[in-house]
Amino acid sequence: MGRLIRLLLLITSLAVGGFAVPHRAAAAPEDLAAGLALIAKDSFNDTLSGIDAIARSGVPHAAALVEALQDRRMLIDTANQKVFYREPAGTVREAQSNEVVASPPAGLTAVRLNNRVRGAASAAIGALSLMNPDPQRRIQAAQAVMKSRDPTALAVLDAALAAEKLPNVKAELQLAWAAVTFSKSDAPLDKRLEAVALLKDARSREAVSILRSLPADAAAPLRESTTSAISSIEQRLALWGYVQNVWYGVSLGSVLLIAAIGLAITFGVMGVINMAHGEMVMLGAYTTFVVQEFCRTSAPWLFDYSLVAAIPLAFLVAGGVGVAIERGVIRHLYGRPLETLLATWGISLILQQAVRTAFGPTNREVGTPQFMSGAMEIGGLVITWNRLYIVIFAGLIFVGLLLALRYTSLGLHMRAVTQNRRMASSMGIRTGRVDALTFGLGSGIAGLAGVALSQIDNVSPNLGQSYIIDSFLVVVFGGVGNLWGTLIGALSIGMANKLLEPYAGAVLGKILLLVAIIVFIQKRPRGLFALKGRAVEA
Amino acid sequence: MLKRRNVLAGLAATALAGGALLAGTPLAQAQDTVKIGVLHSLSGTMAISETTLKDTILFLIEEQNKKGGVLGKKLEAVVVDPASNWPLFAEKARELITQHKVAATFGCWTSVSRKSVLPVFKELNNILFYPVQYEGEESERNVFYTGAAPNQQAIPAVDYLMSKDGGEVKRWVLAGTDYVYPRTTNKILEAYLLAKGVAKEDIMINYTPFGHSDWQTIVSEIVKFGSGGKKTAVVSTINGDANVPFYKELGNKGVKATDIPVVAFSVGEEELAGLDTKDLVGHLAAWNYFQSVKNPANEEFIKKWQAFNKNPKRVTNDPMEAHVIGFAMWVKAVEKAGSFDVDKVIDALPGIEAPNLTGGTSKMLPNHHITKPVLIGEIRADGQFDVVWQTKDLVPGDAWTDFLDGSKDLEADWVGKKCGNFNMKTGKCG
């Protein structure tokens, strides 16, 4: 009966809207005043008690207050010990009365936070917004309560569960309920066992974490069912772990592919040992930075598309520099690999120092657009968006390059020149021009790699150096002069690296991999896919 | 400390050294100036960190000359570029001392570079001020360590995480780059944690190569280790460039500071400059100085520093503060000794006090380390740190840690015992 009344109350408060706190029928402004007084002291311990008091007070704007606190929008007027908060839109309100203050007093300072305060704040927001009209907020609230496992939230959870209509929200609420009940040592045993079953069905990392926190002195049946639940979840997670490792391998492989594919053109197809390849990647990354800075200052609404805009520009910048290098230096050195190596290396140093002088030695920030931030979950597999986009981008570049070599006249000329320069020349192909364009193409693609790598690595003058060795490794391993070889080489190196890493560790894993490649190259000096026929001798 | 080093760096250094030499040599050699050596990499992988320190010394010298110099003589900086190449550090140090006859040198960042110049400073008897936090286990007559020893950074940070405010952490991931500083620091920390009653299975140690950029596997392992039912934290001695991809992965995987906080010993304002810190709010760093520290001395320093660089956004960081303290100490020691003579200054330095930028007064100790406050800062959304905890008093730097078997009996004392590794048990030096 009591439950029914409470439910009715709840529904009315929901209908009124705002953030209702069900376990207290009437708001208690005196709690709010006490809480705000504590917060005005601005010490972490007082702020913690203050959050409790605000949550207890049950005033309609309690959640807004705690949210403001969490986002450093809660302001103290130290002189008068008064507390204000600023709404995300910018209006400042007085915290006690929730009235808009037209001219806030000068010298307001934000309430200081630490992780403990942040945790308490998100737990309080969770408990306060379990009945929020927005289902998305209710899900977030349930997740916050699941994290905090605050036993006082149980009553609200029960009420929220009873009122919930949407099945997906209900599932989250049930999990939160299970987490709280399981951790509450004085909850009835059958409820706690029920909680174990629910957590077991959740089958997530978080559920394991909660189940593992059971104290050793818990009742025997509870302990047993918990242990079996943990092992069943762990089994499933271990299976997903393999899938996850394969995905990591694909992801690392795509990064290697993207870094190496430009080199597959300049080194693989043209045979130029191009030590400045990494710097082309770096130039691409810095182009991205410049484009993004431009967007930030002149057109902030373009920010999310800045990467898209950077793609053609990075290609042109790096490609242009590539053509200049080929025309200025490399064409005088064809057939002299050692000199080419030294010259391109010198160029790489010049480019590095030039960028260091122009942009400074420190890292530059290239922001991640909204659609590339965060991660998605498929079963037990966590895929971060930025890595997924890079895999797709690498695939597109690869396909694009294959098509360009196969179906464009430049591609035809390139293949002709690399297979037999003299014959191509006597057929009327301007080999010098083809050389320049081929080198430009390889460099431009390295520039594209820079756009992608700016999302996962440092944008600093040293960016290129960290990829040059891996790139050569991929091209040589895959077989010089063969794009498919580069693809397979990159993927197999990435995969082997990531499958070894969990067992051998990152350092030893890399060493083992290098040893394996050395042995492989001994056996097959021309790599995985060796070119056959007369072209090899050219 | 040591940042990413790879095969190319060494060769790159040699190639650039020639140019740097020309640029660094002052043309005029006036009689009434005294030379100060600046031995920081301006090219190669370490330039990212060390260039700022070179600017710091130039700034400090300019400020000192405005006040009339030292002992009536103007100071003059001799800047050389060791180009992130460890053997070149030794050559450049020799050049500074023998050719330029510098009165003292401010320089080095990585432990390898310091170890490489040590014999030169000993042989030619000169002074080196070393401004970076390091692994300890060293004390030399010719070197003054103004950065933090492990007991001035790592141990207090762990104490904080164990405290109620720090979240009462019970499970520890010690993640580091694979070289001497993280390995030694983690050895000390592991011994310390075990002594504090942490179970062996609650400690996970992980090393990664320099410049590691694919953190997917390791972040998943950390999350997995964090699901052990106890509050977990990561103590990161991950170095330099590897931090940006590490934090990006943490942010994307949604590892929040309220779940698994990461406390870093090598991430400062400069490193965060290349990162979007929105998702990293609340992760921690332990240093002896943060730019956000509120006090008049710091605010004045930042204002002058930004004016000197003509860049109102230029950040300050911990190793810079160490140079500020070290430089002030050297000036005072010279004035106390009444001479620029190396031996007299070395003898005068212990006991010298100089204000630090966090509002206290640091003192040079007989073991050539200094007293410093320890601050824990949380990353803010604007790339700065919020100081959430600090030691009540200044902590004296301990050259030889008390938590390792080989070094707990050792003491360094260059005043009374004239020894850098005096064994208290056997009563002998060495």
GROMACS .gro file of C-alpha atoms in nm, chain A residues 164-322:
model
  159
  164GLU     CA    1   0.989   0.204  -1.602
  165LYS     CA    2   0.821   0.115  -1.932
  166LEU     CA    3   1.109   0.099  -2.179
  167PRO     CA    4   1.276  -0.245  -2.181
  168ASN     CA    5   1.629  -0.122  -2.253
  169VAL     CA    6   1.618   0.131  -1.970
  170LYS     CA    7   1.463  -0.130  -1.747
  171ALA     CA    8   1.753  -0.369  -1.812
  172GLU     CA    9   2.003  -0.101  -1.706
  173LEU     CA   10   1.800  -0.023  -1.397
  174GLN     CA   11   1.788  -0.391  -1.310
  175LEU     CA   12   2.166  -0.414  -1.340
  176ALA     CA   13   2.204  -0.112  -1.116
  177TRP     CA   14   1.965  -0.271  -0.871
  178ALA     CA   15   2.166  -0.593  -0.883
  179ALA     CA   16   2.492  -0.409  -0.824
  180VAL     CA   17   2.356  -0.223  -0.525
  181THR     CA   18   2.179  -0.526  -0.373
  182PHE     CA   19   2.480  -0.749  -0.424
  183SER     CA   20   2.711  -0.506  -0.248
  184LYS     CA   21   2.469  -0.437   0.038
  185SER     CA   22   2.582  -0.679   0.307
  186ASP     CA   23   2.253  -0.665   0.501
  187ALA     CA   24   2.029  -0.734   0.202
  188PRO     CA   25   1.833  -1.063   0.220
  189LEU     CA   26   2.024  -1.360   0.082
  190ASP     CA   27   1.766  -1.451  -0.182
  191LYS     CA   28   1.774  -1.096  -0.319
  192ARG     CA   29   2.153  -1.107  -0.334
  193LEU     CA   30   2.145  -1.442  -0.515
  194GLU     CA   31   1.899  -1.293  -0.758
  195ALA     CA   32   2.145  -1.008  -0.805
  196VAL     CA   33   2.424  -1.256  -0.884
  197ALA     CA   34   2.208  -1.414  -1.152
  198LEU     CA   35   2.136  -1.074  -1.308
  199LEU     CA   36   2.503  -0.977  -1.305
  200LYS     CA   37   2.594  -1.313  -1.455
  201ASP     CA   38   2.357  -1.246  -1.742
  202ALA     CA   39   2.514  -0.905  -1.798
  203ARG     CA   40   2.841  -1.087  -1.876
  204SER     CA   41   3.044  -0.769  -1.877
  205ARG     CA   42   3.381  -0.666  -1.736
  206GLU     CA   43   3.203  -0.438  -1.496
  207ALA     CA   44   2.989  -0.721  -1.364
  208VAL     CA   45   3.304  -0.924  -1.293
  209SER     CA   46   3.448  -0.629  -1.110
  210ILE     CA   47   3.140  -0.606  -0.889
  211LEU     CA   48   3.125  -0.981  -0.828
  212ARG     CA   49   3.494  -0.989  -0.736
  213SER     CA   50   3.441  -0.728  -0.466
  214LEU     CA   51   3.250  -0.978  -0.250
  215PRO     CA   52   3.416  -0.998   0.091
  216ALA     CA   53   3.561  -1.335   0.185
  217ASP     CA   54   3.334  -1.371   0.488
  218ALA     CA   55   3.011  -1.370   0.284
  219ALA     CA   56   2.760  -1.654   0.324
  220ALA     CA   57   2.866  -1.982   0.162
  221PRO     CA   58   2.586  -2.016  -0.097
  222LEU     CA   59   2.640  -1.658  -0.207
  223ARG     CA   60   3.012  -1.714  -0.236
  224GLU     CA   61   2.966  -2.028  -0.442
  225SER     CA   62   2.720  -1.879  -0.686
  226THR     CA   63   2.941  -1.572  -0.719
  227THR     CA   64   3.247  -1.780  -0.801
  228SER     CA   65   3.064  -1.979  -1.064
  229ALA     CA   66   2.919  -1.659  -1.211
  230ILE     CA   67   3.267  -1.505  -1.233
  231SER     CA   68   3.415  -1.808  -1.406
  232SER     CA   69   3.130  -1.826  -1.655
  233ILE     CA   70   3.168  -1.458  -1.743
  234GLU     CA   71   3.546  -1.488  -1.759
  235GLN     CA   72   3.515  -1.776  -2.004
  236ARG     CA   73   3.302  -1.569  -2.234
  237LEU     CA   74   3.529  -1.268  -2.198
  238ALA     CA   75   3.832  -1.482  -2.278
  239LEU     CA   76   3.668  -1.588  -2.605
  240TRP     CA   77   3.592  -1.226  -2.688
  241GLY     CA   78   3.950  -1.149  -2.592
  242TYR     CA   79   4.074  -1.351  -2.892
  243VAL     CA   80   3.840  -1.165  -3.124
  244GLN     CA   81   3.958  -0.841  -2.969
  245ASN     CA   82   4.321  -0.931  -3.034
  246VAL     CA   83   4.243  -1.009  -3.396
  247TRP     CA   84   4.077  -0.670  -3.429
  248TYR     CA   85   4.380  -0.502  -3.271
  249GLY     CA   86   4.593  -0.686  -3.526
  250VAL     CA   87   4.380  -0.561  -3.814
  251SER     CA   88   4.394  -0.212  -3.669
  252LEU     CA   89   4.771  -0.210  -3.628
  253GLY     CA   90   4.802  -0.367  -3.972
  254SER     CA   91   4.597  -0.087  -4.123
  255VAL     CA   92   4.821   0.173  -3.958
  256LEU     CA   93   5.128  -0.002  -4.098
  257LEU     CA   94   4.964  -0.028  -4.438
  258ILE     CA   95   4.873   0.338  -4.443
  259ALA     CA   96   5.227   0.437  -4.344
  260ALA     CA   97   5.396   0.198  -4.588
  261ILE     CA   98   5.181   0.217  -4.897
  262GLY     CA   99   5.336   0.543  -5.017
  263LEU     CA  100   5.674   0.383  -4.974
  264ALA     CA  101   5.554   0.084  -5.172
  265ILE     CA  102   5.532   0.325  -5.465
  266THR     CA  103   5.855   0.523  -5.421
  267PHE     CA  104   6.070   0.237  -5.297
  268GLY     CA  105   5.876  -0.062  -5.421
  269VAL     CA  106   5.787   0.051  -5.769
  270MET     CA  107   6.059   0.309  -5.841
  271GLY     CA  108   6.336   0.151  -5.636
  272VAL     CA  109   6.432   0.476  -5.465
  273ILE     CA  110   6.542   0.421  -5.107
  274ASN     CA  111   6.348   0.717  -4.980
  275MET     CA  112   6.448   0.799  -4.624
  276ALA     CA  113   6.240   1.117  -4.636
  277HIS     CA  114   5.921   0.913  -4.664
  278GLY     CA  115   5.845   0.959  -4.294
  279GLU     CA  116   5.875   1.335  -4.331
  280MET     CA  117   5.608   1.331  -4.602
  281VAL     CA  118   5.382   1.165  -4.346
  282MET     CA  119   5.477   1.438  -4.101
  283LEU     CA  120   5.402   1.711  -4.356
  284GLY     CA  121   5.057   1.557  -4.404
  285ALA     CA  122   4.997   1.565  -4.030
  286TYR     CA  123   5.108   1.928  -4.004
  287THR     CA  124   4.884   2.019  -4.299
  288THR     CA  125   4.598   1.869  -4.100
  289PHE     CA  126   4.701   2.080  -3.804
  290VAL     CA  127   4.708   2.399  -4.011
  291VAL     CA  128   4.370   2.324  -4.169
  292GLN     CA  129   4.222   2.256  -3.829
  293GLU     CA  130   4.369   2.572  -3.678
  294PHE     CA  131   4.219   2.764  -3.966
  295CYS     CA  132   3.881   2.604  -3.899
  296ARG     CA  133   3.911   2.679  -3.528
  297THR     CA  134   3.978   3.045  -3.576
  298SER     CA  135   3.774   3.129  -3.885
  299ALA     CA  136   3.497   2.872  -3.911
  300PRO     CA  137   3.436   2.675  -3.591
  301TRP     CA  138   3.129   2.505  -3.741
  302LEU     CA  139   3.358   2.341  -3.995
  303PHE     CA  140   3.568   2.178  -3.723
  304ASP     CA  141   3.415   1.831  -3.755
  305TYR     CA  142   3.487   1.835  -4.128
  306SER     CA  143   3.838   1.973  -4.100
  307LEU     CA  144   3.988   1.627  -4.151
  308VAL     CA  145   3.793   1.579  -4.471
  309ALA     CA  146   3.919   1.915  -4.596
  310ALA     CA  147   4.272   1.823  -4.493
  311ILE     CA  148   4.278   1.505  -4.704
  312PRO     CA  149   4.320   1.666  -5.050
  313LEU     CA  150   4.541   1.943  -4.912
  314ALA     CA  151   4.775   1.699  -4.738
  315PHE     CA  152   4.798   1.502  -5.062
  316LEU     CA  153   4.886   1.814  -5.260
  317VAL     CA  154   5.136   1.951  -5.007
  318ALA     CA  155   5.324   1.625  -4.957
  319GLY     CA  156   5.295   1.537  -5.326
  320GLY     CA  157   5.423   1.880  -5.427
  321VAL     CA  158   5.722   1.850  -5.197
  322GLY     CA  159   5.777   1.500  -5.334
   0.00000   0.00000   0.00000
